[in-house]
GROMACS .gro file of C-alpha atoms in nm:
model
  332
    1UNK     CA    1   0.000   0.000   0.000
    2UNK     CA    2   0.135   0.335  -0.101
    3UNK     CA    3   0.162   0.614   0.153
    4UNK     CA    4  -0.135   0.831   0.054
    5UNK     CA    5  -0.384   1.040   0.243
    6UNK     CA    6  -0.648   0.771   0.207
    7UNK     CA    7  -0.420   0.499   0.345
    8UNK     CA    8  -0.335   0.713   0.646
    9UNK     CA    9  -0.703   0.773   0.718
   10UNK     CA   10  -0.772   0.400   0.686
   11UNK     CA   11  -0.489   0.317   0.931
   12UNK     CA   12  -0.623   0.570   1.183
   13UNK     CA   13  -0.973   0.424   1.144
   14UNK     CA   14  -0.848   0.066   1.203
   15UNK     CA   15  -0.660   0.171   1.513
   16UNK     CA   16  -0.968   0.347   1.648
   17UNK     CA   17  -1.179   0.035   1.585
   18UNK     CA   18  -0.920  -0.186   1.758
   19UNK     CA   19  -0.922   0.036   2.068
   20UNK     CA   20  -1.300   0.034   2.067
   21UNK     CA   21  -1.311  -0.348   2.053
   22UNK     CA   22  -1.057  -0.374   2.332
   23UNK     CA   23  -1.266  -0.137   2.547
   24UNK     CA   24  -1.587  -0.331   2.479
   25UNK     CA   25  -1.410  -0.664   2.555
   26UNK     CA   26  -1.272  -0.540   2.886
   27UNK     CA   27  -1.604  -0.396   3.000
   28UNK     CA   28  -1.803  -0.698   2.888
   29UNK     CA   29  -1.593  -0.956   3.084
   30UNK     CA   30  -1.729  -1.306   3.032
   31UNK     CA   31  -2.029  -1.156   2.849
   32UNK     CA   32  -1.806  -0.984   2.599
   33UNK     CA   33  -1.957  -0.980   2.244
   34UNK     CA   34  -1.613  -1.065   2.099
   35UNK     CA   35  -1.564  -1.373   2.318
   36UNK     CA   36  -1.678  -1.605   2.040
   37UNK     CA   37  -1.432  -1.453   1.796
   38UNK     CA   38  -1.153  -1.485   2.051
   39UNK     CA   39  -1.229  -1.855   2.103
   40UNK     CA   40  -1.236  -1.914   1.729
   41UNK     CA   41  -0.897  -1.748   1.695
   42UNK     CA   42  -0.761  -1.960   1.978
   43UNK     CA   43  -0.883  -2.276   1.806
   44UNK     CA   44  -0.709  -2.173   1.488
   45UNK     CA   45  -0.383  -2.035   1.622
   46UNK     CA   46  -0.348  -2.252   1.938
   47UNK     CA   47  -0.170  -2.547   1.773
   48UNK     CA   48   0.069  -2.307   1.603
   49UNK     CA   49   0.155  -2.146   1.937
   50UNK     CA   50   0.217  -2.488   2.098
   51UNK     CA   51   0.455  -2.587   1.819
   52UNK     CA   52   0.642  -2.260   1.846
   53UNK     CA   53   0.661  -2.296   2.225
   54UNK     CA   54   0.796  -2.652   2.195
   55UNK     CA   55   1.068  -2.527   1.964
   56UNK     CA   56   1.153  -2.228   2.178
   57UNK     CA   57   1.153  -2.400   2.521
   58UNK     CA   58   1.491  -2.580   2.480
   59UNK     CA   59   1.649  -2.252   2.383
   60UNK     CA   60   1.496  -2.093   2.689
   61UNK     CA   61   1.625  -2.374   2.906
   62UNK     CA   62   1.971  -2.334   2.757
   63UNK     CA   63   1.960  -1.960   2.825
   64UNK     CA   64   1.855  -2.035   3.182
   65UNK     CA   65   2.137  -2.287   3.219
   66UNK     CA   66   2.386  -2.029   3.094
   67UNK     CA   67   2.242  -1.775   3.334
   68UNK     CA   68   2.278  -2.022   3.623
   69UNK     CA   69   2.615  -2.158   3.513
   70UNK     CA   70   2.801  -1.904   3.721
   71UNK     CA   71   2.638  -2.028   4.041
   72UNK     CA   72   2.688  -2.393   3.945
   73UNK     CA   73   3.053  -2.333   3.860
   74UNK     CA   74   3.105  -2.170   4.197
   75UNK     CA   75   2.941  -2.467   4.372
   76UNK     CA   76   3.149  -2.719   4.178
   77UNK     CA   77   3.466  -2.527   4.260
   78UNK     CA   78   3.372  -2.530   4.627
   79UNK     CA   79   3.311  -2.907   4.620
   80UNK     CA   80   3.641  -2.968   4.442
   81UNK     CA   81   3.820  -2.760   4.704
   82UNK     CA   82   3.655  -2.960   4.985
   83UNK     CA   83   3.758  -3.288   4.819
   84UNK     CA   84   4.115  -3.164   4.781
   85UNK     CA   85   4.125  -3.068   5.149
   86UNK     CA   86   3.991  -3.408   5.252
   87UNK     CA   87   4.247  -3.585   5.036
   88UNK     CA   88   4.520  -3.370   5.186
   89UNK     CA   89   4.404  -3.458   5.536
   90UNK     CA   90   4.393  -3.829   5.454
   91UNK     CA   91   4.735  -3.810   5.294
   92UNK     CA   92   4.867  -3.630   5.599
   93UNK     CA   93   4.723  -3.899   5.826
   94UNK     CA   94   4.884  -4.173   5.618
   95UNK     CA   95   5.216  -3.993   5.626
   96UNK     CA   96   5.193  -3.940   5.999
   97UNK     CA   97   5.120  -4.308   6.051
   98UNK     CA   98   5.419  -4.402   5.835
   99UNK     CA   99   5.643  -4.164   6.026
  100UNK     CA  100   5.523  -4.303   6.356
  101UNK     CA  101   5.609  -4.655   6.235
  102UNK     CA  102   5.954  -4.536   6.124
  103UNK     CA  103   6.011  -4.364   6.458
  104UNK     CA  104   5.897  -4.672   6.648
  105UNK     CA  105   6.130  -4.895   6.446
  106UNK     CA  106   6.423  -4.659   6.499
  107UNK     CA  107   6.365  -4.648   6.874
  108UNK     CA  108   6.357  -5.028   6.886
  109UNK     CA  109   6.684  -5.045   6.694
  110UNK     CA  110   6.844  -4.790   6.924
  111UNK     CA  111   6.716  -4.975   7.229
  112UNK     CA  112   6.849  -5.312   7.108
  113UNK     CA  113   7.195  -5.166   7.050
  114UNK     CA  114   7.190  -4.930   7.352
  115UNK     CA  115   7.263  -4.634   7.122
  116UNK     CA  116   7.193  -4.284   7.241
  117UNK     CA  117   7.038  -4.111   6.940
  118UNK     CA  118   6.915  -3.770   6.833
  119UNK     CA  119   6.612  -3.792   6.608
  120UNK     CA  120   6.613  -3.596   6.283
  121UNK     CA  121   6.418  -3.552   5.962
  122UNK     CA  122   6.558  -3.556   5.610
  123UNK     CA  123   6.483  -3.214   5.459
  124UNK     CA  124   6.687  -3.218   5.137
  125UNK     CA  125   6.865  -3.449   4.895
  126UNK     CA  126   7.215  -3.377   4.769
  127UNK     CA  127   7.466  -3.130   4.905
  128UNK     CA  128   7.707  -2.863   4.794
  129UNK     CA  129   8.008  -3.079   4.879
  130UNK     CA  130   7.974  -3.264   4.548
  131UNK     CA  131   7.886  -3.607   4.689
  132UNK     CA  132   7.654  -3.815   4.477
  133UNK     CA  133   7.450  -3.970   4.756
  134UNK     CA  134   7.389  -3.730   5.043
  135UNK     CA  135   7.098  -3.592   5.241
  136UNK     CA  136   7.052  -3.293   5.468
  137UNK     CA  137   6.895  -3.339   5.810
  138UNK     CA  138   6.738  -3.077   6.036
  139UNK     CA  139   6.976  -3.107   6.334
  140UNK     CA  140   7.318  -2.950   6.376
  141UNK     CA  141   7.576  -2.823   6.620
  142UNK     CA  142   7.308  -2.665   6.838
  143UNK     CA  143   7.165  -3.015   6.888
  144UNK     CA  144   7.498  -3.172   6.982
  145UNK     CA  145   7.574  -3.314   6.637
  146UNK     CA  146   7.939  -3.353   6.541
  147UNK     CA  147   8.126  -3.463   6.234
  148UNK     CA  148   8.179  -3.841   6.186
  149UNK     CA  149   7.877  -3.958   6.383
  150UNK     CA  150   7.688  -4.271   6.277
  151UNK     CA  151   7.341  -4.222   6.127
  152UNK     CA  152   7.083  -4.501   6.133
  153UNK     CA  153   6.712  -4.568   6.112
  154UNK     CA  154   6.482  -4.854   6.201
  155UNK     CA  155   6.626  -5.071   5.923
  156UNK     CA  156   6.996  -5.024   5.980
  157UNK     CA  157   7.296  -4.816   5.871
  158UNK     CA  158   7.211  -4.496   5.683
  159UNK     CA  159   7.553  -4.326   5.670
  160UNK     CA  160   7.776  -4.085   5.858
  161UNK     CA  161   7.775  -3.712   5.926
  162UNK     CA  162   8.025  -3.525   5.707
  163UNK     CA  163   7.939  -3.157   5.756
  164UNK     CA  164   7.776  -2.984   6.050
  165UNK     CA  165   7.609  -2.644   6.049
  166UNK     CA  166   7.435  -2.460   6.330
  167UNK     CA  167   7.096  -2.621   6.266
  168UNK     CA  168   7.150  -2.868   5.980
  169UNK     CA  169   7.396  -3.143   5.889
  170UNK     CA  170   7.499  -3.333   5.577
  171UNK     CA  171   7.497  -3.713   5.580
  172UNK     CA  172   7.700  -3.922   5.337
  173UNK     CA  173   7.486  -4.226   5.257
  174UNK     CA  174   7.622  -4.579   5.278
  175UNK     CA  175   7.560  -4.644   4.908
  176UNK     CA  176   7.786  -4.359   4.795
  177UNK     CA  177   8.099  -4.477   4.607
  178UNK     CA  178   8.314  -4.275   4.849
  179UNK     CA  179   8.162  -4.450   5.151
  180UNK     CA  180   8.350  -4.733   5.325
  181UNK     CA  181   8.263  -4.908   5.651
  182UNK     CA  182   8.414  -5.202   5.835
  183UNK     CA  183   8.180  -5.502   5.858
  184UNK     CA  184   8.153  -5.826   6.052
  185UNK     CA  185   7.967  -6.138   5.943
  186UNK     CA  186   7.698  -6.273   6.171
  187UNK     CA  187   7.813  -6.579   6.373
  188UNK     CA  188   8.132  -6.641   6.172
  189UNK     CA  189   8.279  -6.299   6.264
  190UNK     CA  190   8.455  -6.272   5.928
  191UNK     CA  191   8.571  -5.912   5.880
  192UNK     CA  192   8.559  -5.700   5.567
  193UNK     CA  193   8.510  -5.357   5.419
  194UNK     CA  194   8.186  -5.250   5.249
  195UNK     CA  195   8.187  -4.986   4.974
  196UNK     CA  196   7.884  -4.816   4.823
  197UNK     CA  197   7.789  -4.870   4.458
  198UNK     CA  198   7.495  -4.638   4.412
  199UNK     CA  199   7.183  -4.832   4.312
  200UNK     CA  200   7.376  -5.162   4.306
  201UNK     CA  201   7.439  -5.382   4.611
  202UNK     CA  202   7.727  -5.294   4.842
  203UNK     CA  203   8.062  -5.449   4.750
  204UNK     CA  204   8.224  -5.616   5.050
  205UNK     CA  205   8.582  -5.739   5.047
  206UNK     CA  206   8.631  -6.008   5.308
  207UNK     CA  207   8.979  -6.017   5.456
  208UNK     CA  208   8.976  -6.397   5.447
  209UNK     CA  209   8.988  -6.519   5.088
  210UNK     CA  210   8.873  -6.865   5.198
  211UNK     CA  211   8.588  -6.750   5.415
  212UNK     CA  212   8.275  -6.960   5.394
  213UNK     CA  213   7.983  -6.738   5.305
  214UNK     CA  214   7.654  -6.789   5.124
  215UNK     CA  215   7.356  -6.582   5.012
  216UNK     CA  216   7.136  -6.489   5.306
  217UNK     CA  217   7.424  -6.434   5.549
  218UNK     CA  218   7.402  -6.101   5.731
  219UNK     CA  219   7.649  -5.830   5.822
  220UNK     CA  220   7.677  -5.558   6.087
  221UNK     CA  221   7.919  -5.271   6.138
  222UNK     CA  222   8.247  -5.368   6.300
  223UNK     CA  223   8.292  -5.033   6.467
  224UNK     CA  224   8.566  -4.772   6.457
  225UNK     CA  225   8.827  -4.656   6.703
  226UNK     CA  226   8.660  -4.436   6.965
  227UNK     CA  227   8.330  -4.523   6.791
  228UNK     CA  228   8.385  -4.263   6.517
  229UNK     CA  229   8.267  -4.261   6.250
  230UNK     CA  230   8.091  -4.593   6.317
  231UNK     CA  231   7.956  -4.759   6.627
  232UNK     CA  232   7.950  -5.143   6.630
  233UNK     CA  233   7.656  -5.371   6.572
  234UNK     CA  234   7.445  -5.162   6.332
  235UNK     CA  235   7.278  -5.386   6.068
  236UNK     CA  236   7.428  -5.333   5.723
  237UNK     CA  237   7.260  -5.582   5.490
  238UNK     CA  238   7.223  -5.934   5.356
  239UNK     CA  239   7.447  -6.124   5.115
  240UNK     CA  240   7.291  -6.169   4.769
  241UNK     CA  241   7.589  -6.293   4.566
  242UNK     CA  242   7.930  -6.444   4.633
  243UNK     CA  243   8.219  -6.440   4.389
  244UNK     CA  244   8.402  -6.773   4.355
  245UNK     CA  245   8.712  -6.807   4.571
  246UNK     CA  246   9.009  -6.743   4.343
  247UNK     CA  247   9.286  -6.818   4.585
  248UNK     CA  248   9.347  -6.450   4.659
  249UNK     CA  249   9.392  -6.286   4.994
  250UNK     CA  250   9.042  -6.137   4.986
  251UNK     CA  251   8.702  -6.246   4.862
  252UNK     CA  252   8.428  -6.029   4.716
  253UNK     CA  253   8.065  -6.058   4.815
  254UNK     CA  254   7.767  -5.839   4.733
  255UNK     CA  255   7.529  -5.720   5.000
  256UNK     CA  256   7.179  -5.577   4.966
  257UNK     CA  257   7.152  -5.299   5.227
  258UNK     CA  258   6.863  -5.303   5.470
  259UNK     CA  259   6.803  -4.929   5.426
  260UNK     CA  260   6.609  -4.792   5.130
  261UNK     CA  261   6.818  -4.486   5.046
  262UNK     CA  262   6.560  -4.341   4.807
  263UNK     CA  263   6.285  -4.310   5.070
  264UNK     CA  264   6.453  -4.174   5.381
  265UNK     CA  265   6.249  -3.960   5.619
  266UNK     CA  266   6.311  -4.016   5.991
  267UNK     CA  267   6.670  -4.095   6.096
  268UNK     CA  268   6.872  -4.093   6.415
  269UNK     CA  269   7.223  -3.964   6.480
  270UNK     CA  270   7.413  -4.172   6.736
  271UNK     CA  271   7.535  -3.915   6.988
  272UNK     CA  272   7.629  -4.174   7.250
  273UNK     CA  273   7.794  -4.507   7.170
  274UNK     CA  274   7.695  -4.828   7.353
  275UNK     CA  275   7.902  -4.935   7.653
  276UNK     CA  276   7.971  -5.271   7.492
  277UNK     CA  277   7.951  -5.418   7.143
  278UNK     CA  278   7.592  -5.540   7.088
  279UNK     CA  279   7.725  -5.799   6.840
  280UNK     CA  280   7.427  -5.947   6.654
  281UNK     CA  281   7.157  -5.828   6.894
  282UNK     CA  282   7.037  -5.549   6.665
  283UNK     CA  283   6.979  -5.772   6.362
  284UNK     CA  284   6.611  -5.839   6.292
  285UNK     CA  285   6.464  -6.173   6.385
  286UNK     CA  286   6.477  -6.424   6.105
  287UNK     CA  287   6.135  -6.547   5.998
  288UNK     CA  288   6.059  -6.897   6.120
  289UNK     CA  289   5.995  -7.150   5.842
  290UNK     CA  290   5.642  -7.273   5.812
  291UNK     CA  291   5.591  -7.624   5.955
  292UNK     CA  292   5.585  -7.904   5.699
  293UNK     CA  293   5.264  -8.102   5.694
  294UNK     CA  294   5.318  -8.475   5.628
  295UNK     CA  295   5.025  -8.681   5.500
  296UNK     CA  296   5.053  -9.061   5.515
  297UNK     CA  297   4.834  -9.253   5.271
  298UNK     CA  298   4.783  -9.626   5.335
  299UNK     CA  299   4.699  -9.815   5.013
  300UNK     CA  300   4.403 -10.056   5.032
  301UNK     CA  301   4.483 -10.435   5.018
  302UNK     CA  302   4.433 -10.621   4.690
  303UNK     CA  303   4.090 -10.772   4.615
  304UNK     CA  304   4.220 -11.127   4.665
  305UNK     CA  305   4.361 -11.039   5.003
  306UNK     CA  306   4.027 -10.884   5.104
  307UNK     CA  307   3.847 -11.211   5.007
  308UNK     CA  308   4.093 -11.422   5.205
  309UNK     CA  309   4.053 -11.198   5.510
  310UNK     CA  310   3.676 -11.228   5.479
  311UNK     CA  311   3.696 -11.608   5.459
  312UNK     CA  312   3.915 -11.626   5.768
  313UNK     CA  313   3.677 -11.400   5.956
  314UNK     CA  314   3.387 -11.629   5.851
  315UNK     CA  315   3.561 -11.940   5.988
  316UNK     CA  316   3.598 -11.805   6.341
  317UNK     CA  317   3.227 -11.827   6.434
  318UNK     CA  318   3.213 -12.193   6.317
  319UNK     CA  319   3.502 -12.281   6.544
  320UNK     CA  320   3.333 -12.109   6.833
  321UNK     CA  321   3.014 -12.301   6.768
  322UNK     CA  322   3.203 -12.632   6.746
  323UNK     CA  323   3.356 -12.596   7.088
  324UNK     CA  324   3.032 -12.634   7.286
  325UNK     CA  325   2.932 -12.933   7.071
  326UNK     CA  326   3.256 -13.115   7.154
  327UNK     CA  327   3.203 -13.046   7.521
  328UNK     CA  328   2.851 -13.194   7.495
  329UNK     CA  329   2.981 -13.516   7.341
  330UNK     CA  330   3.233 -13.560   7.618
  331UNK     CA  331   2.965 -13.544   7.886
  332UNK     CA  332   2.842 -13.889   8.000
   0.00000   0.00000   0.00000
């Protein structure tokens, strides 16, 4: 429709009629004269509105989800934080239990050897001195620590103190290639010198080239003069391999250390040596072998033997019955 004077008048007239119908409908209420027309329009356009609503609702839901996503994200973040805190608490409890077990084992070792120890915690790995296998512990000169003191834990020999600061100390571990300690074999008392080999077993040179030794034999520290750097009787490890005797003055054996050098936490520095050599008292108890159960199976007798036994058992009642008959014949 072109924009003319007549079209404008027609538009104004339609608007006026629409307002008039709206006014009549509002005033008429349920008795409105246009109610029938409204119902007819609803019957025609209702299905169309439902289809449009069904298509639009998912979009509305998505918009609502986006609108609420901020609150949901905040809630999820809070739950994740709570879970992380709970995991941290559980992890802390597990660690505390492990440390208590380590401390308990170390105290038992110290008690068995009558060592006076100062407890410490490993706080760093490696040191500025250039050693390959060292740790730093959180005790030093203020705690009575001195150079060349023995360091142990609940499993056995850890190393020796090499450097002492006011509040920390450096420990050279027993598996370091520069580490050497005198050893003594359990029961046989064969002496030797153990040297660290990093991740490999300790190399021990026995002074007796003809010494009898086998895998499973155990070693302890022999001890040093004035108990420095090593006190006697500290468990070192267990023999895992023996080189054949070659007729030399010494014999090489390989020893798996009791201490796990890659998982050190609680250690003890021996600040007071025992009054006497504990010998083998600090070594752990060997597990007792499980008792052997012996089952004796008796084979059944052959079928022929069973028949013969049955025949003999059947004859015995006849003999018993014959005895009274003989006695009756002998009676006058």
